Structure formats: structure tokens, C-alpha cells
Short mmCIF file of C-alpha atoms and ligand atoms in Angstrom, two decimals:
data_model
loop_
_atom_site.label_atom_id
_atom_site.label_comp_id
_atom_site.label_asym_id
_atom_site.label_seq_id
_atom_site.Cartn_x
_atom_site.Cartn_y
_atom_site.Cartn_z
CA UNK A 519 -51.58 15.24 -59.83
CA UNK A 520 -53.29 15.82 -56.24
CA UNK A 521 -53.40 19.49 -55.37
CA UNK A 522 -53.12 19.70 -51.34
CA UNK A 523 -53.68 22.65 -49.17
CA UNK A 524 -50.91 22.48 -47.14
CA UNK A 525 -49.78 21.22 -44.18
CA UNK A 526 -53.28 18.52 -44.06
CA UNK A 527 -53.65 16.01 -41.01
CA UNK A 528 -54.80 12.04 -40.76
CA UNK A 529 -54.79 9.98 -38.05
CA UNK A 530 -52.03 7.65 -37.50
CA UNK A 531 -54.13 4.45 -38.16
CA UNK A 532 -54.36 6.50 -41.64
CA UNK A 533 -50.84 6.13 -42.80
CA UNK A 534 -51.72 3.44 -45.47
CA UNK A 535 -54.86 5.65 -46.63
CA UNK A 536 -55.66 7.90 -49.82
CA UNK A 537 -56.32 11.84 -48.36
CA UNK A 538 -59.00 12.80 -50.33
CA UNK A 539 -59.33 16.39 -49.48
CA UNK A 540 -62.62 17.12 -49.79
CA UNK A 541 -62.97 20.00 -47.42
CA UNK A 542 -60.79 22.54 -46.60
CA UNK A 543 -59.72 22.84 -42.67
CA UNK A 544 -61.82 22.82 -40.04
CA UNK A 545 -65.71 24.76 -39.53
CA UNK A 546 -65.05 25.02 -36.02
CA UNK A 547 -61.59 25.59 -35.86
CA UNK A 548 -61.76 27.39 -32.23
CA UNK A 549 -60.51 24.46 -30.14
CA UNK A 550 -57.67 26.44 -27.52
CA UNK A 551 -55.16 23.99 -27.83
CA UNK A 552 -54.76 23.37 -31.85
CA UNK A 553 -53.01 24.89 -34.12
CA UNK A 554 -53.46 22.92 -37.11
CA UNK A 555 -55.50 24.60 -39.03
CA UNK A 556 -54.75 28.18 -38.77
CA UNK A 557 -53.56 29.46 -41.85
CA UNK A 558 -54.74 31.76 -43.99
CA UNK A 559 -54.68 29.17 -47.07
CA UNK A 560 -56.18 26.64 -44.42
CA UNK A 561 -59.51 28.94 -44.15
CA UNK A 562 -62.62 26.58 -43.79
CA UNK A 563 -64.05 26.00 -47.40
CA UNK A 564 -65.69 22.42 -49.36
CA UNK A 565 -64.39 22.29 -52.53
CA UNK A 566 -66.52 22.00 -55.65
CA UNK A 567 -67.58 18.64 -56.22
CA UNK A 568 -66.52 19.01 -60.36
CA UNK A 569 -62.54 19.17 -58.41
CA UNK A 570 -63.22 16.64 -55.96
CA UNK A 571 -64.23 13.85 -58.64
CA UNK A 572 -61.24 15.27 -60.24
CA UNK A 573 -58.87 14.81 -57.59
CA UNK A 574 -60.54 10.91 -57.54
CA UNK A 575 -59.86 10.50 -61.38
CA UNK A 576 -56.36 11.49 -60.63
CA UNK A 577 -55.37 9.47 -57.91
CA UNK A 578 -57.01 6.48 -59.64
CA UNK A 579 -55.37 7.04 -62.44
CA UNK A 580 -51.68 7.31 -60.56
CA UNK A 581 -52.77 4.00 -58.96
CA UNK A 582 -53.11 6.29 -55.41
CA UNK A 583 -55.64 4.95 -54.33
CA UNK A 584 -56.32 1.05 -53.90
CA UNK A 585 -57.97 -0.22 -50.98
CA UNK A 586 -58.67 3.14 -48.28
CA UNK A 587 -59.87 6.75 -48.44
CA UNK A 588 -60.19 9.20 -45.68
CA UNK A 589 -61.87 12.32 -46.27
CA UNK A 590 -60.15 15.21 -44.95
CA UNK A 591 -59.39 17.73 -43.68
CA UNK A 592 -60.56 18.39 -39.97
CA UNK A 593 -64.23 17.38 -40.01
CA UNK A 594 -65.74 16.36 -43.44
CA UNK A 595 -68.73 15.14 -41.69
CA UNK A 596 -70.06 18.76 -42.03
CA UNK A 597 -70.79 18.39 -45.59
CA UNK A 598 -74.32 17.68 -46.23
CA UNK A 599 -75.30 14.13 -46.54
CA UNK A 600 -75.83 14.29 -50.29
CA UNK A 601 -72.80 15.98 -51.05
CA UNK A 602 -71.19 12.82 -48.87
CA UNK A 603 -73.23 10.16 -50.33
CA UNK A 604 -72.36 12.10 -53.66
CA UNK A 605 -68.74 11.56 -52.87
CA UNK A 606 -69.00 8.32 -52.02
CA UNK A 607 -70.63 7.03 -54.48
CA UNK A 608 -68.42 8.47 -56.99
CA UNK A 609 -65.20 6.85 -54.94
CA UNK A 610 -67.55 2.88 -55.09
CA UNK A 611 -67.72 3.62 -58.59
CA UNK A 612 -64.13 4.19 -59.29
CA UNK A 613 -62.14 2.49 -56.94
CA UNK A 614 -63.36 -1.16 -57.43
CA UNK A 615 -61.48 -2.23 -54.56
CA UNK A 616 -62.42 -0.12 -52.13
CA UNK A 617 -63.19 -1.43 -48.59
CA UNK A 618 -63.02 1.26 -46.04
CA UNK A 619 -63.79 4.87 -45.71
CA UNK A 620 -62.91 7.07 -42.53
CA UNK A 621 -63.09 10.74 -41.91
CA UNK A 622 -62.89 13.21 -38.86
CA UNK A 623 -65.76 14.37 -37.18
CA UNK A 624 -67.35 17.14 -34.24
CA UNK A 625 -69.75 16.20 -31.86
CA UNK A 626 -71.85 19.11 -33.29
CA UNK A 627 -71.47 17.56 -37.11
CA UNK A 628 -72.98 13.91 -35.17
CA UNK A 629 -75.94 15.87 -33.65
CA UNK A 630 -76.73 17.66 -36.77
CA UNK A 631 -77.51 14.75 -38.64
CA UNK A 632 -80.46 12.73 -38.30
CA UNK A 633 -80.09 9.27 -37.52
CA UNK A 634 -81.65 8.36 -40.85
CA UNK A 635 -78.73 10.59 -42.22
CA UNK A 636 -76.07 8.86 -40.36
CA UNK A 637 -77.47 5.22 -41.36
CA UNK A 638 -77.59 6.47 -44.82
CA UNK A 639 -74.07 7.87 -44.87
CA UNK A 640 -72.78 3.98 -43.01
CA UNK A 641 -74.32 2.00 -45.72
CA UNK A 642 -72.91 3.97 -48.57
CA UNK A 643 -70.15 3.06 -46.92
CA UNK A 644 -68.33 5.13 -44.09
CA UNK A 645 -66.92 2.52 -42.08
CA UNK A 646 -65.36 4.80 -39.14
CA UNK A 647 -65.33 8.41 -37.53
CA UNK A 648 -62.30 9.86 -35.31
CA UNK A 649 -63.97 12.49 -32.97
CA UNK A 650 -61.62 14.43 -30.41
CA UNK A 651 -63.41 14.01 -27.10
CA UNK A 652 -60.45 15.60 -25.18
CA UNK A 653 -62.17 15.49 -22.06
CA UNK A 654 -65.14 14.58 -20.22
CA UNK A 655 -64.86 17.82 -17.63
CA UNK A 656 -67.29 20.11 -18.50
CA UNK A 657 -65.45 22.56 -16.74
CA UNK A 658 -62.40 21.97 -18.87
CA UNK A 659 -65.00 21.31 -22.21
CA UNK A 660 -66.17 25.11 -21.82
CA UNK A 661 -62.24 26.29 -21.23
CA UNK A 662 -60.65 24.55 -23.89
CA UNK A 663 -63.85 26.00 -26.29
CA UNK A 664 -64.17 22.28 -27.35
CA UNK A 665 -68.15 23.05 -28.80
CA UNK A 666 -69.29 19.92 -26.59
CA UNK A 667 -70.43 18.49 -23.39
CA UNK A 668 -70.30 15.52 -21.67
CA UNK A 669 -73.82 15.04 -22.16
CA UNK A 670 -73.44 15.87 -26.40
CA UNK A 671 -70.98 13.88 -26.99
CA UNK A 672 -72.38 10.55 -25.34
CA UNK A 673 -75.75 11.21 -27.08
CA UNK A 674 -73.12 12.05 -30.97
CA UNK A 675 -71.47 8.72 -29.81
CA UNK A 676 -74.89 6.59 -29.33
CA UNK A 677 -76.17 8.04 -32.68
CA UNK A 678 -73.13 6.55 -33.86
CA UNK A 679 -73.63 3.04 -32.73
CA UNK A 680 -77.16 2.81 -33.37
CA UNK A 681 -76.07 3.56 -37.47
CA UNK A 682 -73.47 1.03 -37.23
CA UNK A 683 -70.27 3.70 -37.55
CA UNK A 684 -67.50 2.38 -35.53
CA UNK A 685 -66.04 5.24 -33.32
CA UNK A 686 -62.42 5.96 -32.69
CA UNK A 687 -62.55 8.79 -29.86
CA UNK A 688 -59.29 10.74 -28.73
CA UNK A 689 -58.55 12.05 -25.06
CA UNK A 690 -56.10 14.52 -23.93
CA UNK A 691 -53.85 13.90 -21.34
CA UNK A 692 -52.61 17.31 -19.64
CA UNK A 693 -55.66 19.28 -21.22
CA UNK A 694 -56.95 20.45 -18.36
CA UNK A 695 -53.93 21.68 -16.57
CA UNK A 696 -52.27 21.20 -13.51
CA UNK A 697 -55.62 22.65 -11.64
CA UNK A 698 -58.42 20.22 -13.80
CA UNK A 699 -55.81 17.48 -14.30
CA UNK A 700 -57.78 14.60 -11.69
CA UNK A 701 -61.46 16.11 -12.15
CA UNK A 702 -60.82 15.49 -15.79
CA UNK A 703 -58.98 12.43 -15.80
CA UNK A 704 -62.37 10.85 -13.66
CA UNK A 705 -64.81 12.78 -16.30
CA UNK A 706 -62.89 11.42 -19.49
CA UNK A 707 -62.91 8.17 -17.78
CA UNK A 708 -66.78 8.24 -16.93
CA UNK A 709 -67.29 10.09 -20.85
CA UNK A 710 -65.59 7.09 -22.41
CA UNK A 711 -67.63 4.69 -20.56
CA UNK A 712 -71.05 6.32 -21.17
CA UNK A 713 -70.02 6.54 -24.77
CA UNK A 714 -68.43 3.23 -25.12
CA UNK A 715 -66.44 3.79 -28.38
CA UNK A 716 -65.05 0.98 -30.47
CA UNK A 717 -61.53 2.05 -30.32
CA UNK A 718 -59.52 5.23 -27.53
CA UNK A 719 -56.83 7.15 -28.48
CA UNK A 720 -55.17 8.53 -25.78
CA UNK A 721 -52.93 11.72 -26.30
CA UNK A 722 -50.36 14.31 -24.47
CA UNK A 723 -50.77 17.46 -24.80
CA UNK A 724 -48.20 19.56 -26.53
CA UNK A 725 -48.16 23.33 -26.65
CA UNK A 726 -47.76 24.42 -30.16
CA UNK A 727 -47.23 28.00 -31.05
CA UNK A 728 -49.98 29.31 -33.34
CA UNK A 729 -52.85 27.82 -30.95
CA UNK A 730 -54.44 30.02 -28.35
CA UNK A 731 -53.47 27.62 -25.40
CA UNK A 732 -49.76 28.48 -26.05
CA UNK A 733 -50.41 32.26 -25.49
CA UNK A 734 -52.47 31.04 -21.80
CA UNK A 735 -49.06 28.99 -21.12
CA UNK A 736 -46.60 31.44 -21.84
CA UNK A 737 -48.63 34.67 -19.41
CA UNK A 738 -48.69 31.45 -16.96
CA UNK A 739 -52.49 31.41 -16.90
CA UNK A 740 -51.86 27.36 -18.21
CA UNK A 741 -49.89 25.42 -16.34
CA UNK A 742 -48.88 21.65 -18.15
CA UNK A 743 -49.14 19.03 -15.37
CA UNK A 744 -45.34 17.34 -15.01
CA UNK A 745 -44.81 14.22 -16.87
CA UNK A 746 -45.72 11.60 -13.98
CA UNK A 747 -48.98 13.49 -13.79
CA UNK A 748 -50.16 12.67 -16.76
CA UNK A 749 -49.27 9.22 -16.64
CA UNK A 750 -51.23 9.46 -13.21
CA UNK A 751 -54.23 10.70 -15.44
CA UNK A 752 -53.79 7.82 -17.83
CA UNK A 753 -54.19 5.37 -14.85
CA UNK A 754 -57.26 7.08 -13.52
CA UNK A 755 -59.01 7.15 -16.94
CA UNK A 756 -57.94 3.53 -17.71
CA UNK A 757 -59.03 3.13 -13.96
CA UNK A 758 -63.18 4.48 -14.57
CA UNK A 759 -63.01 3.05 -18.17
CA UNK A 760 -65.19 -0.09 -18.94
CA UNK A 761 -65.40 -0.37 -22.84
CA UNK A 762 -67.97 -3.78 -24.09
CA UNK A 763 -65.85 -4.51 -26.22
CA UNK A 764 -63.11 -1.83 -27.38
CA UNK A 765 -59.18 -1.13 -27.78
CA UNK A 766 -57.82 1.45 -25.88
CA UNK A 767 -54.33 2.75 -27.07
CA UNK A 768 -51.81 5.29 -25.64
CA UNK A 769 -49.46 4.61 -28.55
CA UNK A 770 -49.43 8.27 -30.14
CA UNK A 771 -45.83 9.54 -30.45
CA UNK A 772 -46.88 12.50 -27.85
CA UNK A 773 -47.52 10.25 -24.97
CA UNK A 774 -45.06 9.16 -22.52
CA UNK A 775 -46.30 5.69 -21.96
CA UNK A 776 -47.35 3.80 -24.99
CA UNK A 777 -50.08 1.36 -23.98
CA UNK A 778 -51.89 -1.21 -25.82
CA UNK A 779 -54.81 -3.08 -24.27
CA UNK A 780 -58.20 -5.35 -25.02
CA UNK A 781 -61.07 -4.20 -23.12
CA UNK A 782 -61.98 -4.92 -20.85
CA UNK A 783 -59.93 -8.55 -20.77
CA UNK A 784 -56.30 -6.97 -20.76
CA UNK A 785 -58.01 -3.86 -18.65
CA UNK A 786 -56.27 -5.24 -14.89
CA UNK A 787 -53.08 -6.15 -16.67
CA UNK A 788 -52.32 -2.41 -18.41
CA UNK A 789 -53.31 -0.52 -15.27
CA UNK A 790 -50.82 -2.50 -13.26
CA UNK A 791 -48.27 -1.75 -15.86
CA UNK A 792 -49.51 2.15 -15.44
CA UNK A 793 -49.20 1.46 -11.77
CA UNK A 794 -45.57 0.31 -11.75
CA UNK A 795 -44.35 2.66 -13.79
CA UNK A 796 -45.66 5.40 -11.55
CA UNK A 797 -44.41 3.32 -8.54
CA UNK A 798 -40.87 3.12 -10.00
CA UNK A 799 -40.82 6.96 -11.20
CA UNK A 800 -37.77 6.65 -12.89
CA UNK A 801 -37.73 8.68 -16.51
CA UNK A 802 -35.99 6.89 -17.82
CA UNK A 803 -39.02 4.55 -18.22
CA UNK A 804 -40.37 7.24 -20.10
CA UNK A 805 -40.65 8.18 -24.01
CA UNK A 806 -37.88 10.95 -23.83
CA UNK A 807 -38.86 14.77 -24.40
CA UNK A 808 -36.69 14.78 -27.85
CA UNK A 809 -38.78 11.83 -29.45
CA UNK A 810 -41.92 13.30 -28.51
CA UNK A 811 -40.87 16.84 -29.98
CA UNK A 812 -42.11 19.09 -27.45
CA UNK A 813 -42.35 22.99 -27.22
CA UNK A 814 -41.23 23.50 -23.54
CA UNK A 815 -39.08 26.66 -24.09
CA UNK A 816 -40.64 30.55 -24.98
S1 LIG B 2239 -59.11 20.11 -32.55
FE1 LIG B 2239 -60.34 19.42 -34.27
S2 LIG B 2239 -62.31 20.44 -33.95
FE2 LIG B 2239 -60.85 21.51 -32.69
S3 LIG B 2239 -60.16 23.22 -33.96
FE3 LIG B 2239 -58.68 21.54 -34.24
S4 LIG B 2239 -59.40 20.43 -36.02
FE4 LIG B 2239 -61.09 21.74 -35.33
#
């Protein structure tokens, strides 16, 4: 039996993946515009490594886990590298088939490791890290209390490739209002380049209740850009994106436009889609308010 803190998060690309909890929410929890982790029970906290090998035992034993483990909860690269390399040792050892493991990270977590650490930590086997970039607008970095800049998070992201760690970085479509929303859509379009991650995730914002954003929204001091404008954002970072050799994805169930594209072959061909869907400006078009479950209305 796998004891969960309740509710826990993985990325998407996760769905097929053991959750091995291994840390309690999230150390920096402070981001303006999340609300996942702000529970009392979900209180930042690593859990002894005697009840993490036990939580391993168990799922191995229930045949849980087979081929994929990501570490959870909101950024388990803050453990210390031998606590990791602990953990991942013990996973090698019991999960013969193991190929892949995957965890979220901060910026901050990157920068406090050495790059000795990180290789260490990539060839005892973390295969890939999903950092929220958000944005690359400094100006919008500072409001949204992100605990990065620009300039951070393309030095986290080289550190990255240099140890071999593929990176899966996610953007935020909307985050920096209606007044940031083209100074932000250029930055996070010039970030992504300078940082040239393996794989982009782009996502809509949506205002939850429990996250300090929602508060700024409803006293009108945050103002969502309309649905058209963040598809204009999407263009503009696809626009001043040039990934070597990447995937960039707007595919999340919050966005309005799913997009799939090859970079930078299928680069020319996705924008044009972008460009005729903004062209046509029909919403119909669009993914509809309902299916992305949206909290328009306090
Ligand atoms: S967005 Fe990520 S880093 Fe920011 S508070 Fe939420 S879990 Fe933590």
C-alpha cells in the first residue's frame, strides 16, 4: 500500500509513471499563480529514507512499478545529492527494469548543485527534469515571485546540458497579464532560445482560488489577456524560438490551441497554423472554456 499526501501533481508525459513521493510539496512554494501545494498536510517536508525504500518495496511488490519513476512532489531536486543517488540506487536495485527517471525541478535547486553533482545525479540515472520557466520577462519573473531570472535560468538550463539531463521547460501563456502580455511573450521566446531545452511545454494560465494571483484578479489589480491574446503570445514565442533540436508542444488541456511541432523543421509550418487561426478569429476554432475548466466567475 502507497501512502500519498494528497492531492500530488505529475506532468502529463507522466501518466504511465510510478509517483514515488519522496518529498513532500514544494520548498519554494511562493510562485503567485499556484495553488497546488497549499495545504496544510502539503507543508514542505522529505520523508525519511527508511519510508521511502518502503514505499519502493511496496509498489514493487504490487507490481506498481515496471518500467518509470518520477520523484515527486514539486521539486525533488532539492534533496541533497546523496539522499538522490541514495534513492536511486535503491529504485536500480529493485526495479530490474527500470529505464527512466524524471522529477520536477527550480532553477534555484539547478544552481545549487555543482556540475559534478548534476553529472553524478544523470549517470545514476535521472534521465529528465521539468522546470517551470513561465516567462522570460524579468519584469513579470519578479511579479509572479517565480525565484528566477532570465539570466538564472539559462545558466540552470546549460548546467543541465553540459550533465547530459534532458530538459522539459514550461511557459505560461497569460502570466503576465494584459499589461506584460507582448514584452513577455518576446522574453519567453528569447529565454527558450538562450536555454535551448530538449522539449517546451506551453501552458494557459488559469486562475485557481487558493493561489495569490486569484486574490490580484478578483481586486482587478490582474487582468487575464482575452483568449486571442494569448494565442497571439503563442505565435510571438513560437515566432523568437529557435530550438537545435527540440519539440515544442501547446497540447496541455489549459491551452486553447493545441500545437505540436519539430524544431526547428516543422517551426514555419505551426506558426502559419498560429497565424490563421488568429486571422480567422472565429472561437469556435478554439478548445472551448468548459473543456479547459476555467475559473472565470468570483
Ligand atoms: S509553480 Fe512550482 S515552484 Fe512555483 S510554487 Fe508551484 S510547485 Fe513551487
Amino acid at each position: 500500500m502507497v501512502e500519498y499526501v494528497t492531492p500530488y501533481f505529475r506532468p502529463p508525459s507522466e501518466h504511465k509513471s510510478f509517483i514515488l513521493q519522496a518529498t513532500i510539496g514544494c520548498s519554494h512554494n511562493n510562485c503567485t499563480y499556484c495553488a497546488m501545494y497549499r495545504k496544510d498536510t502539503q507543508k514542505f517536508r522529505v520523508r525519511p529514507m527508511e519510508e521511502i525504500k518502503g514505499i519502493i518495496d511496496n509498489a514493487v511488490s504490487s507490481e506498481l512499478i515496471t518500467d518509470r519513476v518520477f520523484i515527486a512532489d514539486g521539486n525533488a531536486l532539492v534533496l541533497s545529492t546523496n539522499k538522490l543517488l541514495e534513492i536511486m540506487g535503491y529504485l536500480k536495485k529493485s526495479v530490474p527494469g527500470l529505464e527512466r527517471i524524471t522529477m520536477y525541478a527550480n532553477v534555484g535547486d539547478i544552481l545549487r548543485k555543482s556540475q559534478e553533482d548534476l553529472n553524478l545525479i544523470k549517470e545514476n540515472g535521472l534521465e529528465m527534469i521539468y522546470i517551470g520557466f513561465e516567462s522570460g520577462d524579468d519584469v513579470v519573473l519578479e511579479r509572479i515571485k517565480k525565484g528566477a531570472n532570465f539570466d538564472e535560468t539559462v545558466e540552470a538550463s546549460k548546467k543541465l546540458k553540459k550533465a547530459g539531463i534532458i530538459n522539459s521547460a514550461m511557459v505560461l501563456l497569460g502570466v503576465g497579464g494584459k499589461e506584460r502580455s507582448i514584452e513577455h511573450a518576446h522574453a519567453t521566446g528569447k529565454l527558450l532560445t538562450e536555454s535551448d531545452p530538449e522539449y517546451v511545454g506551453a501552458l494557459s494560465l488559469q486562475i485557481r482560488e487558493g493561489a495569490p494571483i486569484h486574490q490580484e484578479w478578483k481586486e482587478g489589480k490582474f487582468e487575464l489577456p482575452e483568449k486571442f491574446q494569448m494565442i497571439k503570445e503563442l505565435e510571438i514565442i513560437v515566432e523568437n524560438t529557435n530550438l537545435t533540436n527540440g519539440y515544442f508542444f501547446s497540447n496541455h488541456i489549459s491551452n486553447y490551441l493545441p500545437i505540436k511541432a519539430k524544431f526547428p523543421e516543422e517551426k514555419d509550418k505551426v506558426l502559419e497554423q498560429i497565424r490563421e487561426v488568429l486571422k480567422a478569429n472565429n472561437e469556435d476554432l478554439l478548445r472551448p472554456d468548459y473543456y479547459r475548466d476555467v475559473v472565470n466567475q468570483y
